[in-house]
Amino acid sequence: LLKQLAKEDPPAFICHFYNTYFAHSAGGRMIGKKMSEMLLDGETLEFYQWEGELSELLEAVRAKLNTTAEGWTREQKDVCLEETEKAFQYSGQDIEEDGC
């Protein structure tokens, strides 16, 4: 579904990318830290390790996405905004399907 969306409707795809990327990196880091403390004697899982400061990496991605969106029409921006609900809905389905 996302591969098709990326080809057919980049603004809609970018909405999904944005929500997933920031949720997994920023929110996931908090969850990962708590789980690490509880289950892994504080060891950080490789998934939560980045080269550089996470806040700087996130800001760089945000800036690139904003630059991309600057060239969009109002209609394309609205499509991206409208896709937000679906992004959260599908994210929740992924969690439920994974049994988390």
JSON list of C-alpha atoms in Angstrom, two decimals:
[
{"chain": "A", "resi": 1, "resn": "LEU", "atom": "CA", "xyz": [0.00, 0.00, 0.00]},
{"chain": "A", "resi": 2, "resn": "LEU", "atom": "CA", "xyz": [2.71, 2.51, 0.92]},
{"chain": "A", "resi": 3, "resn": "LYS", "atom": "CA", "xyz": [4.83, 1.69, -2.14]},
{"chain": "A", "resi": 4, "resn": "GLN", "atom": "CA", "xyz": [1.82, 2.33, -4.33]},
{"chain": "A", "resi": 5, "resn": "LEU", "atom": "CA", "xyz": [1.01, 5.52, -2.45]},
{"chain": "A", "resi": 6, "resn": "ALA", "atom": "CA", "xyz": [4.60, 6.76, -2.86]},
{"chain": "A", "resi": 7, "resn": "LYS", "atom": "CA", "xyz": [4.32, 6.39, -6.63]},
{"chain": "A", "resi": 8, "resn": "GLU", "atom": "CA", "xyz": [0.79, 7.68, -7.05]},
{"chain": "A", "resi": 9, "resn": "ASP", "atom": "CA", "xyz": [0.47, 10.35, -4.36]},
{"chain": "A", "resi": 10, "resn": "PRO", "atom": "CA", "xyz": [3.76, 11.59, -2.86]},
{"chain": "A", "resi": 11, "resn": "PRO", "atom": "CA", "xyz": [2.14, 14.16, -0.51]},
{"chain": "A", "resi": 12, "resn": "ALA", "atom": "CA", "xyz": [-0.01, 11.43, 1.04]},
{"chain": "A", "resi": 13, "resn": "PHE", "atom": "CA", "xyz": [3.00, 9.12, 1.34]},
{"chain": "A", "resi": 14, "resn": "ILE", "atom": "CA", "xyz": [5.09, 11.83, 2.99]},
{"chain": "A", "resi": 15, "resn": "CYS", "atom": "CA", "xyz": [2.41, 12.20, 5.64]},
{"chain": "A", "resi": 16, "resn": "HIS", "atom": "CA", "xyz": [2.76, 8.50, 6.50]},
{"chain": "A", "resi": 17, "resn": "PHE", "atom": "CA", "xyz": [6.55, 8.72, 6.41]},
{"chain": "A", "resi": 18, "resn": "TYR", "atom": "CA", "xyz": [6.60, 11.77, 8.68]},
{"chain": "A", "resi": 19, "resn": "ASN", "atom": "CA", "xyz": [4.29, 10.27, 11.27]},
{"chain": "A", "resi": 20, "resn": "THR", "atom": "CA", "xyz": [6.03, 6.89, 11.31]},
{"chain": "A", "resi": 21, "resn": "TYR", "atom": "CA", "xyz": [9.58, 8.25, 11.28]},
{"chain": "A", "resi": 22, "resn": "PHE", "atom": "CA", "xyz": [9.04, 10.70, 14.11]},
{"chain": "A", "resi": 23, "resn": "ALA", "atom": "CA", "xyz": [6.96, 8.28, 16.17]},
{"chain": "A", "resi": 24, "resn": "HIS", "atom": "CA", "xyz": [9.56, 5.53, 15.97]},
{"chain": "A", "resi": 25, "resn": "SER", "atom": "CA", "xyz": [12.56, 7.74, 16.52]},
{"chain": "A", "resi": 26, "resn": "ALA", "atom": "CA", "xyz": [11.37, 10.23, 19.15]},
{"chain": "A", "resi": 27, "resn": "GLY", "atom": "CA", "xyz": [8.60, 8.25, 20.84]},
{"chain": "A", "resi": 28, "resn": "GLY", "atom": "CA", "xyz": [10.29, 4.92, 20.33]},
{"chain": "A", "resi": 29, "resn": "ARG", "atom": "CA", "xyz": [13.42, 6.18, 22.01]},
{"chain": "A", "resi": 30, "resn": "MET", "atom": "CA", "xyz": [11.48, 6.89, 25.21]},
{"chain": "A", "resi": 31, "resn": "ILE", "atom": "CA", "xyz": [9.84, 3.47, 25.13]},
{"chain": "A", "resi": 32, "resn": "GLY", "atom": "CA", "xyz": [13.13, 1.78, 24.29]},
{"chain": "A", "resi": 33, "resn": "LYS", "atom": "CA", "xyz": [14.90, 3.48, 27.19]},
{"chain": "A", "resi": 34, "resn": "LYS", "atom": "CA", "xyz": [12.23, 2.37, 29.65]},
{"chain": "A", "resi": 35, "resn": "MET", "atom": "CA", "xyz": [12.26, -1.21, 28.36]},
{"chain": "A", "resi": 36, "resn": "SER", "atom": "CA", "xyz": [16.06, -1.23, 28.44]},
{"chain": "A", "resi": 37, "resn": "GLU", "atom": "CA", "xyz": [16.04, -0.18, 32.07]},
{"chain": "A", "resi": 38, "resn": "MET", "atom": "CA", "xyz": [13.43, -2.78, 32.97]},
{"chain": "A", "resi": 39, "resn": "LEU", "atom": "CA", "xyz": [14.69, -5.76, 30.96]},
{"chain": "A", "resi": 40, "resn": "LEU", "atom": "CA", "xyz": [18.23, -5.24, 29.69]},
{"chain": "A", "resi": 41, "resn": "ASP", "atom": "CA", "xyz": [20.13, -3.75, 32.61]},
{"chain": "A", "resi": 42, "resn": "GLY", "atom": "CA", "xyz": [20.24, -0.39, 30.82]},
{"chain": "A", "resi": 43, "resn": "GLU", "atom": "CA", "xyz": [21.80, -1.70, 27.59]},
{"chain": "A", "resi": 44, "resn": "THR", "atom": "CA", "xyz": [20.68, 0.33, 24.58]},
{"chain": "A", "resi": 45, "resn": "LEU", "atom": "CA", "xyz": [19.34, -1.69, 21.69]},
{"chain": "A", "resi": 46, "resn": "GLU", "atom": "CA", "xyz": [21.00, -1.03, 18.34]},
{"chain": "A", "resi": 47, "resn": "PHE", "atom": "CA", "xyz": [17.65, 0.11, 16.93]},
{"chain": "A", "resi": 48, "resn": "TYR", "atom": "CA", "xyz": [17.80, 3.13, 19.25]},
{"chain": "A", "resi": 49, "resn": "GLN", "atom": "CA", "xyz": [21.37, 4.15, 18.44]},
{"chain": "A", "resi": 50, "resn": "TRP", "atom": "CA", "xyz": [22.07, 6.89, 15.91]},
{"chain": "A", "resi": 51, "resn": "GLU", "atom": "CA", "xyz": [25.17, 8.47, 14.48]},
{"chain": "A", "resi": 52, "resn": "GLY", "atom": "CA", "xyz": [24.91, 11.99, 15.86]},
{"chain": "A", "resi": 53, "resn": "GLU", "atom": "CA", "xyz": [22.35, 13.72, 18.03]},
{"chain": "A", "resi": 54, "resn": "LEU", "atom": "CA", "xyz": [18.81, 12.50, 17.44]},
{"chain": "A", "resi": 55, "resn": "SER", "atom": "CA", "xyz": [17.35, 15.99, 17.76]},
{"chain": "A", "resi": 56, "resn": "GLU", "atom": "CA", "xyz": [19.65, 17.25, 15.00]},
{"chain": "A", "resi": 57, "resn": "LEU", "atom": "CA", "xyz": [18.82, 14.30, 12.76]},
{"chain": "A", "resi": 58, "resn": "LEU", "atom": "CA", "xyz": [15.09, 14.82, 13.26]},
{"chain": "A", "resi": 59, "resn": "GLU", "atom": "CA", "xyz": [15.40, 18.53, 12.50]},
{"chain": "A", "resi": 60, "resn": "ALA", "atom": "CA", "xyz": [17.33, 17.79, 9.30]},
{"chain": "A", "resi": 61, "resn": "VAL", "atom": "CA", "xyz": [14.59, 15.41, 8.12]},
{"chain": "A", "resi": 62, "resn": "ARG", "atom": "CA", "xyz": [11.90, 17.91, 9.08]},
{"chain": "A", "resi": 63, "resn": "ALA", "atom": "CA", "xyz": [13.69, 20.65, 7.13]},
{"chain": "A", "resi": 64, "resn": "LYS", "atom": "CA", "xyz": [13.99, 18.45, 4.02]},
{"chain": "A", "resi": 65, "resn": "LEU", "atom": "CA", "xyz": [10.31, 17.54, 4.18]},
{"chain": "A", "resi": 66, "resn": "ASN", "atom": "CA", "xyz": [9.33, 21.19, 4.61]},
{"chain": "A", "resi": 67, "resn": "THR", "atom": "CA", "xyz": [11.49, 22.15, 1.63]},
{"chain": "A", "resi": 68, "resn": "THR", "atom": "CA", "xyz": [9.79, 19.46, -0.44]},
{"chain": "A", "resi": 69, "resn": "ALA", "atom": "CA", "xyz": [6.33, 20.65, 0.60]},
{"chain": "A", "resi": 70, "resn": "GLU", "atom": "CA", "xyz": [7.09, 24.30, -0.24]},
{"chain": "A", "resi": 71, "resn": "GLY", "atom": "CA", "xyz": [6.57, 23.49, -3.91]},
{"chain": "A", "resi": 72, "resn": "TRP", "atom": "CA", "xyz": [3.22, 21.79, -3.38]},
{"chain": "A", "resi": 73, "resn": "THR", "atom": "CA", "xyz": [-0.09, 23.28, -4.39]},
{"chain": "A", "resi": 74, "resn": "ARG", "atom": "CA", "xyz": [-2.71, 24.02, -1.72]},
{"chain": "A", "resi": 75, "resn": "GLU", "atom": "CA", "xyz": [-4.54, 20.89, -2.88]},
{"chain": "A", "resi": 76, "resn": "GLN", "atom": "CA", "xyz": [-1.45, 18.72, -2.35]},
{"chain": "A", "resi": 77, "resn": "LYS", "atom": "CA", "xyz": [-0.91, 20.18, 1.11]},
{"chain": "A", "resi": 78, "resn": "ASP", "atom": "CA", "xyz": [-4.54, 19.45, 1.98]},
{"chain": "A", "resi": 79, "resn": "VAL", "atom": "CA", "xyz": [-4.13, 15.84, 0.78]},
{"chain": "A", "resi": 80, "resn": "CYS", "atom": "CA", "xyz": [-1.16, 15.45, 3.10]},
{"chain": "A", "resi": 81, "resn": "LEU", "atom": "CA", "xyz": [-3.12, 16.87, 6.03]},
{"chain": "A", "resi": 82, "resn": "GLU", "atom": "CA", "xyz": [-6.13, 14.67, 5.31]},
{"chain": "A", "resi": 83, "resn": "GLU", "atom": "CA", "xyz": [-3.89, 11.60, 5.20]},
{"chain": "A", "resi": 84, "resn": "THR", "atom": "CA", "xyz": [-2.85, 12.15, 8.83]},
{"chain": "A", "resi": 85, "resn": "GLU", "atom": "CA", "xyz": [-5.90, 10.33, 10.19]},
{"chain": "A", "resi": 86, "resn": "LYS", "atom": "CA", "xyz": [-5.15, 7.32, 7.99]},
{"chain": "A", "resi": 87, "resn": "ALA", "atom": "CA", "xyz": [-1.50, 7.36, 9.08]},
{"chain": "A", "resi": 88, "resn": "PHE", "atom": "CA", "xyz": [-2.53, 7.07, 12.73]},
{"chain": "A", "resi": 89, "resn": "GLN", "atom": "CA", "xyz": [-5.21, 4.51, 11.92]},
{"chain": "A", "resi": 90, "resn": "TYR", "atom": "CA", "xyz": [-2.80, 2.27, 10.00]},
{"chain": "A", "resi": 91, "resn": "SER", "atom": "CA", "xyz": [-0.16, 2.67, 12.68]},
{"chain": "A", "resi": 92, "resn": "GLY", "atom": "CA", "xyz": [-2.63, 1.40, 15.26]},
{"chain": "A", "resi": 93, "resn": "GLN", "atom": "CA", "xyz": [-3.49, -1.55, 13.03]},
{"chain": "A", "resi": 94, "resn": "ASP", "atom": "CA", "xyz": [0.19, -2.43, 12.73]},
{"chain": "A", "resi": 95, "resn": "ILE", "atom": "CA", "xyz": [0.48, -2.50, 16.51]},
{"chain": "A", "resi": 96, "resn": "GLU", "atom": "CA", "xyz": [-2.64, -4.61, 16.91]},
{"chain": "A", "resi": 97, "resn": "GLU", "atom": "CA", "xyz": [-1.57, -7.06, 14.20]},
{"chain": "A", "resi": 98, "resn": "ASP", "atom": "CA", "xyz": [1.86, -7.44, 15.77]},
{"chain": "A", "resi": 99, "resn": "GLY", "atom": "CA", "xyz": [0.23, -8.37, 19.07]},
{"chain": "A", "resi": 100, "resn": "CYS", "atom": "CA", "xyz": [1.76, -5.47, 20.98]}
]
